[in-house]
Short mmCIF file of C-alpha atoms and ligand atoms in Angstrom, two decimals:
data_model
loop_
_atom_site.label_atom_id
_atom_site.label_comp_id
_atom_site.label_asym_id
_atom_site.label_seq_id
_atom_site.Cartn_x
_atom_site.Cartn_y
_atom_site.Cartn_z
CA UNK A 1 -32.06 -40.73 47.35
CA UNK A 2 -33.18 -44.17 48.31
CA UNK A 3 -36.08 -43.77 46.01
CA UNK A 4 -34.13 -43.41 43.12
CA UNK A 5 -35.99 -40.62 41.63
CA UNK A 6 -33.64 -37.65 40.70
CA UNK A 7 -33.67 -34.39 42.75
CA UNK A 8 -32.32 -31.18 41.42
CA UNK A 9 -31.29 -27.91 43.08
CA UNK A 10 -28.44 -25.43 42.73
CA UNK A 11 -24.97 -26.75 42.39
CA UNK A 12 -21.74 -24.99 42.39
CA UNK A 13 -20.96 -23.21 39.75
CA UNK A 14 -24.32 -22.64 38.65
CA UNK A 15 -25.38 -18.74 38.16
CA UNK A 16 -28.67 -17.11 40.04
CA UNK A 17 -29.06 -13.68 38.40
CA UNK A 18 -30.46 -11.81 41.41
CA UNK A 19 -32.54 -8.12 40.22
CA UNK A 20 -32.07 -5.69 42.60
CA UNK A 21 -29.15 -7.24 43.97
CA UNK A 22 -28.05 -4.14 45.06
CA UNK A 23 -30.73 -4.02 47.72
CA UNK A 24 -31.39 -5.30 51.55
CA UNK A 25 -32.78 -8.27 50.22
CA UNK A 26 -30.83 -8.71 47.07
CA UNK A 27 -27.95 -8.00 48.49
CA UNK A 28 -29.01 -10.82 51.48
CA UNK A 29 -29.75 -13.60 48.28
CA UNK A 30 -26.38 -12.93 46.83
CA UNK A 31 -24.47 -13.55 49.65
CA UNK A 32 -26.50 -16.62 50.87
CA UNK A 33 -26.42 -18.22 47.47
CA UNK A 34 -22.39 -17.19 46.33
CA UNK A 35 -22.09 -18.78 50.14
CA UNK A 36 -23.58 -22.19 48.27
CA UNK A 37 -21.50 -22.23 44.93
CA UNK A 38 -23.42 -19.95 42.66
CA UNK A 39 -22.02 -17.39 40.10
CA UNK A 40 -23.82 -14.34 40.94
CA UNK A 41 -25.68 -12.08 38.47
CA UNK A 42 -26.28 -8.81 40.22
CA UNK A 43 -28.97 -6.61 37.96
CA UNK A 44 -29.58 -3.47 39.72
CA UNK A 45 -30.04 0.46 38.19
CA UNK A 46 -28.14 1.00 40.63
CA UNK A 47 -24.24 0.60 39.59
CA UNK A 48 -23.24 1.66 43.45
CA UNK A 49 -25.15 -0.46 45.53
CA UNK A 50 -24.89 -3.37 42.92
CA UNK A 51 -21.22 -2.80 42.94
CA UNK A 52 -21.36 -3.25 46.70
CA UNK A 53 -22.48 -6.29 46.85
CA UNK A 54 -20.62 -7.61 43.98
CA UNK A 55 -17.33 -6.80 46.85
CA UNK A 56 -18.82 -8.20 49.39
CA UNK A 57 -19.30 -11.57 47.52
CA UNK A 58 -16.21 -11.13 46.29
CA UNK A 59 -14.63 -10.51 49.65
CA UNK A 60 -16.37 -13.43 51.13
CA UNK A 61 -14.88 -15.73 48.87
CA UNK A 62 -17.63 -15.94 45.99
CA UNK A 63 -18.05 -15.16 42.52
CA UNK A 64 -20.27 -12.30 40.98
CA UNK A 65 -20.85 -9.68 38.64
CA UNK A 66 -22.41 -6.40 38.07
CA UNK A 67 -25.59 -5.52 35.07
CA UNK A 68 -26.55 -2.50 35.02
CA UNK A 69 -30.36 -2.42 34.12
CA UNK A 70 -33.42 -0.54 34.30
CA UNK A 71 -36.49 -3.11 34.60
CA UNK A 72 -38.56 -0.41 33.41
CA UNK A 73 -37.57 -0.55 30.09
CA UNK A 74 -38.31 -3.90 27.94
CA UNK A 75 -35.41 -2.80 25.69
CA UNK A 76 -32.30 -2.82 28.91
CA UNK A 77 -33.60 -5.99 29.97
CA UNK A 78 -33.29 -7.84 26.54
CA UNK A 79 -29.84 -6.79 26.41
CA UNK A 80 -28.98 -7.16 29.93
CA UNK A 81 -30.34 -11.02 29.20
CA UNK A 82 -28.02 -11.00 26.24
CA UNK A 83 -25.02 -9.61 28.46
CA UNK A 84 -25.54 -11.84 31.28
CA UNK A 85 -25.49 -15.02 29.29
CA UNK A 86 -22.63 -14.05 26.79
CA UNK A 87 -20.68 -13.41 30.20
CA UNK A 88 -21.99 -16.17 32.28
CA UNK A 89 -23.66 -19.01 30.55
CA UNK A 90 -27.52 -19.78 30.88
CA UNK A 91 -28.59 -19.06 34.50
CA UNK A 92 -30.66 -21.74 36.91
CA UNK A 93 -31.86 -19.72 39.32
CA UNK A 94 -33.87 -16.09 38.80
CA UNK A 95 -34.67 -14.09 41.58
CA UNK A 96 -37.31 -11.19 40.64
CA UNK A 97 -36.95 -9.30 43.43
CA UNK A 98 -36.30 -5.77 42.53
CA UNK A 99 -39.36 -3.55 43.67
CA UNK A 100 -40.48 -0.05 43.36
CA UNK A 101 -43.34 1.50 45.39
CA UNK A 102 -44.00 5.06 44.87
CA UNK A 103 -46.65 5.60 47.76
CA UNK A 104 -49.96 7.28 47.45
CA UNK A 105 -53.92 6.55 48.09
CA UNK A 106 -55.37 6.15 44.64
CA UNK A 107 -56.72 9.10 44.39
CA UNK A 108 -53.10 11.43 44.50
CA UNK A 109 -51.34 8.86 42.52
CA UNK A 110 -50.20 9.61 39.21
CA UNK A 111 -50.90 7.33 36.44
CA UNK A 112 -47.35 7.46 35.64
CA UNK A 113 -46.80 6.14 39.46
CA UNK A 114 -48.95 3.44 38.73
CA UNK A 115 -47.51 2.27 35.25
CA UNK A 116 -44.50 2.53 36.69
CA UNK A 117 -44.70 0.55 39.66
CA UNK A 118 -46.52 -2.34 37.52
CA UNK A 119 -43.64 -1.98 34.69
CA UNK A 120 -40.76 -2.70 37.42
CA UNK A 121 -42.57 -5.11 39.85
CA UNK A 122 -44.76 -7.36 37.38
CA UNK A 123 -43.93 -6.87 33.74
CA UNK A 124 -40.53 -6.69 34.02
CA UNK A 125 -40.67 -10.54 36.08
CA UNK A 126 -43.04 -11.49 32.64
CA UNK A 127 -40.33 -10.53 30.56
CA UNK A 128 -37.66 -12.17 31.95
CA UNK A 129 -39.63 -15.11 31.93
CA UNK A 130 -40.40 -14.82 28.33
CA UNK A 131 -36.53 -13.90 27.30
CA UNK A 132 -34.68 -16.40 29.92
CA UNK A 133 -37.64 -19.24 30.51
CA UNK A 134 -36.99 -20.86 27.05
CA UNK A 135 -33.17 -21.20 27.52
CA UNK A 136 -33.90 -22.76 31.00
CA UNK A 137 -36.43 -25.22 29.13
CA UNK A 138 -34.19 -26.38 27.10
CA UNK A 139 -31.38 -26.86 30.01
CA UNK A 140 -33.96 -29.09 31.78
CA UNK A 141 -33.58 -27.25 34.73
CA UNK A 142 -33.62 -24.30 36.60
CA UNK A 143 -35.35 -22.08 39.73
CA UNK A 144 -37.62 -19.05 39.96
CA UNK A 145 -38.20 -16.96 42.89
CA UNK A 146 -40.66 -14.17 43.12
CA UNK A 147 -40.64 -11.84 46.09
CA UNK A 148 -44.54 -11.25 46.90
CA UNK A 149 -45.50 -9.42 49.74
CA UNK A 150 -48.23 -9.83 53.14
CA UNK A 151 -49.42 -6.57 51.22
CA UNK A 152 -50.63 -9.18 48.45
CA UNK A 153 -53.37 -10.53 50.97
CA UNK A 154 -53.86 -7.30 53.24
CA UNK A 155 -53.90 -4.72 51.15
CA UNK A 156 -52.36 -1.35 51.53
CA UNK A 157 -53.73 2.11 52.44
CA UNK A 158 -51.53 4.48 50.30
CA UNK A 159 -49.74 1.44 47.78
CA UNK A 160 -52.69 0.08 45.87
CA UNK A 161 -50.17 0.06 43.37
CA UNK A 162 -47.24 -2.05 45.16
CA UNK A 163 -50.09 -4.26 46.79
CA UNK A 164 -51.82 -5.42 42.97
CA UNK A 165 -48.07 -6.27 41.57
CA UNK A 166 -47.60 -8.40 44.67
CA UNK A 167 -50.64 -10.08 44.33
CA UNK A 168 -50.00 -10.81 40.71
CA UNK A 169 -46.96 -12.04 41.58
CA UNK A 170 -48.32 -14.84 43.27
CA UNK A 171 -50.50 -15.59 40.51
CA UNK A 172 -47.92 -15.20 37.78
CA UNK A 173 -45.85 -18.04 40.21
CA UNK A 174 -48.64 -20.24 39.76
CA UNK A 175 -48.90 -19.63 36.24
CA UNK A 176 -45.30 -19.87 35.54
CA UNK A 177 -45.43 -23.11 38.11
CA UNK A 178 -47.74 -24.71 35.96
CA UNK A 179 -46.55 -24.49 32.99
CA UNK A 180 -43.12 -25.07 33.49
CA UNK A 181 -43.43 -28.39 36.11
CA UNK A 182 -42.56 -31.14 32.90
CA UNK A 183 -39.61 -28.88 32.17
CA UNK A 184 -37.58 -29.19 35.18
CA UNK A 185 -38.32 -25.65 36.26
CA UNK A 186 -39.33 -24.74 39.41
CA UNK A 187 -41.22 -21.06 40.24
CA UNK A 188 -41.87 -20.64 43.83
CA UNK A 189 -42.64 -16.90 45.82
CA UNK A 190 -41.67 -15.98 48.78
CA UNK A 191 -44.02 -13.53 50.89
CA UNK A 192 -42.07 -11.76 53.66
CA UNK A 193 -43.54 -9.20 56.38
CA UNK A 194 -41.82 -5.80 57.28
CA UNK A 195 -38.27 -6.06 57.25
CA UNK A 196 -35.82 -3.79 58.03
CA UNK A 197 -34.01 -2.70 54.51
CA UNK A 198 -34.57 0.70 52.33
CA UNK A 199 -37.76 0.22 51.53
CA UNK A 200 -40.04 0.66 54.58
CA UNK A 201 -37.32 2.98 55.67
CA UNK A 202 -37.90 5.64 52.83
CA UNK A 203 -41.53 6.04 54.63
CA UNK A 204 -40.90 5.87 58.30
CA UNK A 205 -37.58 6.42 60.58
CA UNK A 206 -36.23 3.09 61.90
CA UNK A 207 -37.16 3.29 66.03
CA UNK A 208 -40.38 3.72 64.63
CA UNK A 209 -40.21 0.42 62.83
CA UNK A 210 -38.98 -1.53 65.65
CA UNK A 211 -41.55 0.22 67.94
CA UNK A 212 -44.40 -1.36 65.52
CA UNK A 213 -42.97 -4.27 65.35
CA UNK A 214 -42.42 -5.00 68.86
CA UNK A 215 -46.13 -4.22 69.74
CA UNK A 216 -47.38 -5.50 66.61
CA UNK A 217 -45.74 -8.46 65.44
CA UNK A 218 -46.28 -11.96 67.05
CA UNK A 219 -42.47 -12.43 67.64
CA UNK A 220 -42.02 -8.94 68.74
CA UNK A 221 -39.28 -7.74 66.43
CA UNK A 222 -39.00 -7.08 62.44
CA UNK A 223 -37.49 -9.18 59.70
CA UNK A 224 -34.56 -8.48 58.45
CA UNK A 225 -32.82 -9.61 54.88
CA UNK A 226 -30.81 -12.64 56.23
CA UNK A 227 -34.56 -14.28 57.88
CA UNK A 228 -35.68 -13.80 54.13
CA UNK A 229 -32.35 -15.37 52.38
CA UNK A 230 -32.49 -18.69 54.14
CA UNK A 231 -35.68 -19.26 52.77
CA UNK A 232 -34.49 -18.61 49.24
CA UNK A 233 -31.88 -21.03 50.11
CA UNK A 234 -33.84 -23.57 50.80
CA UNK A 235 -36.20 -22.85 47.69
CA UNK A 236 -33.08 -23.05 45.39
CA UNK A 237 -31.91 -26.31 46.97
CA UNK A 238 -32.47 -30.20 45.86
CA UNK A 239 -34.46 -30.25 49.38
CA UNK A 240 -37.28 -28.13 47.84
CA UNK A 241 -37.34 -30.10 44.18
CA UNK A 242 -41.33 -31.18 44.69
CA UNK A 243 -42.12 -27.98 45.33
CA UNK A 244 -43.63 -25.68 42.96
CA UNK A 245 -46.79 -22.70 42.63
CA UNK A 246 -45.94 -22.03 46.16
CA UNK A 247 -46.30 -18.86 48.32
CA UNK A 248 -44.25 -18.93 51.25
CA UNK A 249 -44.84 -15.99 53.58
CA UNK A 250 -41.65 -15.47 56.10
CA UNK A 251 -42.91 -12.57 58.73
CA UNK A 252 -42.75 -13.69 62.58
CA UNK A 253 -46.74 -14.66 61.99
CA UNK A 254 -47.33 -10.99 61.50
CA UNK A 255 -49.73 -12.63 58.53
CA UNK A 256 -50.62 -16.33 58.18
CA UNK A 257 -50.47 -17.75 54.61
CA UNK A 258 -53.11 -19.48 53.42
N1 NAD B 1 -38.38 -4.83 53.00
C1 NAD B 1 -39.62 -5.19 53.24
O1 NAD B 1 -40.18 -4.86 54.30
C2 NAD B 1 -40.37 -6.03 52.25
C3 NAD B 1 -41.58 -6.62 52.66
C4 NAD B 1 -42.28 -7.40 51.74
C5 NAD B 1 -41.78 -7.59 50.47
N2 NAD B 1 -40.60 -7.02 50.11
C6 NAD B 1 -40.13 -7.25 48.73
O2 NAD B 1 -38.79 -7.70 48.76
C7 NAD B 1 -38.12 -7.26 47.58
C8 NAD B 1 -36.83 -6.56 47.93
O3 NAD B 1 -37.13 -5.44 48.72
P1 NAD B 1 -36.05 -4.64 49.56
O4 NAD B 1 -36.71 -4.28 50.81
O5 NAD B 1 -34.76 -5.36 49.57
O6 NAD B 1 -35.94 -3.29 48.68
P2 NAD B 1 -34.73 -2.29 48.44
O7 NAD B 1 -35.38 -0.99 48.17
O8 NAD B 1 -33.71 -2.41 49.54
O9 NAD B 1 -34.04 -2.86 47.11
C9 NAD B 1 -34.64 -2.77 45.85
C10 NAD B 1 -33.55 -2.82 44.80
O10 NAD B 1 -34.17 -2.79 43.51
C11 NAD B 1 -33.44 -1.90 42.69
N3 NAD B 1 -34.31 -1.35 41.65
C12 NAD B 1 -35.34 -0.48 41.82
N4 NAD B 1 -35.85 -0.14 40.61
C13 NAD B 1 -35.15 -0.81 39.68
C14 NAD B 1 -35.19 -0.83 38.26
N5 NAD B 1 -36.06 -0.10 37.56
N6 NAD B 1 -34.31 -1.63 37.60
C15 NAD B 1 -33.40 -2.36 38.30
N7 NAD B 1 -33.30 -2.36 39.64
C16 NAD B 1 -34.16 -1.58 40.32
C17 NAD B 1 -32.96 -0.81 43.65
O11 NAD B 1 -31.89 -0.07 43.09
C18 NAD B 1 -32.59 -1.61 44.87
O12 NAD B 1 -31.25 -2.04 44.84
C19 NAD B 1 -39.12 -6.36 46.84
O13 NAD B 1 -39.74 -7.11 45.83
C20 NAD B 1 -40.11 -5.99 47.91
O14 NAD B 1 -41.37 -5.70 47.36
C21 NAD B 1 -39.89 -6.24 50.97
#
């Protein structure tokens, strides 16, 4: 920089621990960021989808390793933390994306639905923030991503549930943003529209998703995990160091953000 002021992002070597890694998007992140030099941290409760993608960094040349871990439970995620950073080292980047959204309109949803869904989506990103954020303070520097949804600002009939985590997960960003700025740790979310992984498929059969989507959406087709990874790319890279507390929604202009 001509400026001389110091810009950090990811460098090789460095490890992103990616939850739900196992996932479409997770799976996407991995890939993108093993594809720039990080050691990858795949949590998933998954061990056969996370195992999947730990091969298919592997086979594309990159580096990354499988923790098992339920984000439901405060106890697996304290000793995942451990594991991961006895194996690995201190990570700079954190991507909370692993998601859960049993669906229901609020009056058939179980209470057990909802504490569930706010357990995996929201408490468990607190947590990890609580366990990992001091090491990264005292490394000086680091990345975290949050994976928000449009359902944050629209709403959604039958996933009250999914649609409050999201929109705390913007706030918690903030939060996290602002507390965090003097310590070289940057906590951006990203916001992405319908895209075509498990998720929105466990509710409704794929043509019917592209049929939507072409009618609906501004650019006529659906999302899909690699639209979502270059943005986490960017956000993890010295070309995004000013930027922090930001909500970037990534959906064809299916919903504009602010
Ligand atoms: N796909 C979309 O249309 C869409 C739209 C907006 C936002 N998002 C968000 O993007 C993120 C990724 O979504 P996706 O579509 O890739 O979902 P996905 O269902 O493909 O992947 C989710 C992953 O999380 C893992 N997981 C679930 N519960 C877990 C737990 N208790 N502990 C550990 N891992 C657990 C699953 O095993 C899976 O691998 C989520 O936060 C989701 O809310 C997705």
């Amino acid at each position: 920089m001509t400026d001389g002021i110091g810009r950090d992002g990811l460098k090789a070597g460095d490890v992103a621990i990616i939850t739900g890694g196992g996932g479409g998007f997770g799976r996407a992140f991995s890939l993108r960021l093993a594809k720039m030099g990080a050691r990858i941290a795949v949590w998933d409760v998954d061990a056969a989808l996370g195992g999947e993608t730990v091969r298919q960094v592997r086979e594309a040349g990159g580096e990354a390793r499988f923790f098992k871990v339920d984000l439901a439970d405060p106890a697996s995620i304290a000793a995942c933390a451990q594991e991961t950073m006895a194996a690995m080292g201190v990570p700079y980047c954190i991507i909370n994306n692993a998601s859960v959204f049993p669906r229901g309109e609020v009056i058939e949803l179980t209470l057990a639905d909802w504490e569930w869904t706010l357990k995996v989506n929201l408490t468990a990103p607190f947590l990890i923030a609580k366990t990992l954020g001091p090491r990264m303070i005292e490394q000086g520097r680091g990345v975290v991503i949050n994976l928000a949804s449009g359902r944050a600002v629209e709403g959604a009939a039958k996933g009250a549930n999914y649609a409050c985590t999201k929109a705390a997960m913007i706030s918690l960003t903030k939060s996290l943003a602002l507390e965090w700025a003097r310590h070289g740790v940057r906590v951006n979310a990203i916001i992405p529209g319908q895209s075509l992984t498990a998720m929105p498929l466990a509710a409704t059969p794929e043509a019917e998703l592209h049929a939507h989507a072409k009618l609906r959406n501004p650019m006529g087709r659906i999302g899909y995990p690699e639209d979502v990874a270059g943005l986490a790319a960017y956000l993890v890279s010295a070309d995004a160091a000013y930027m922090t507390g930001q909500g970037v929604a990534i959906n064809g202009g299916a919903v504009m953000v602010p």
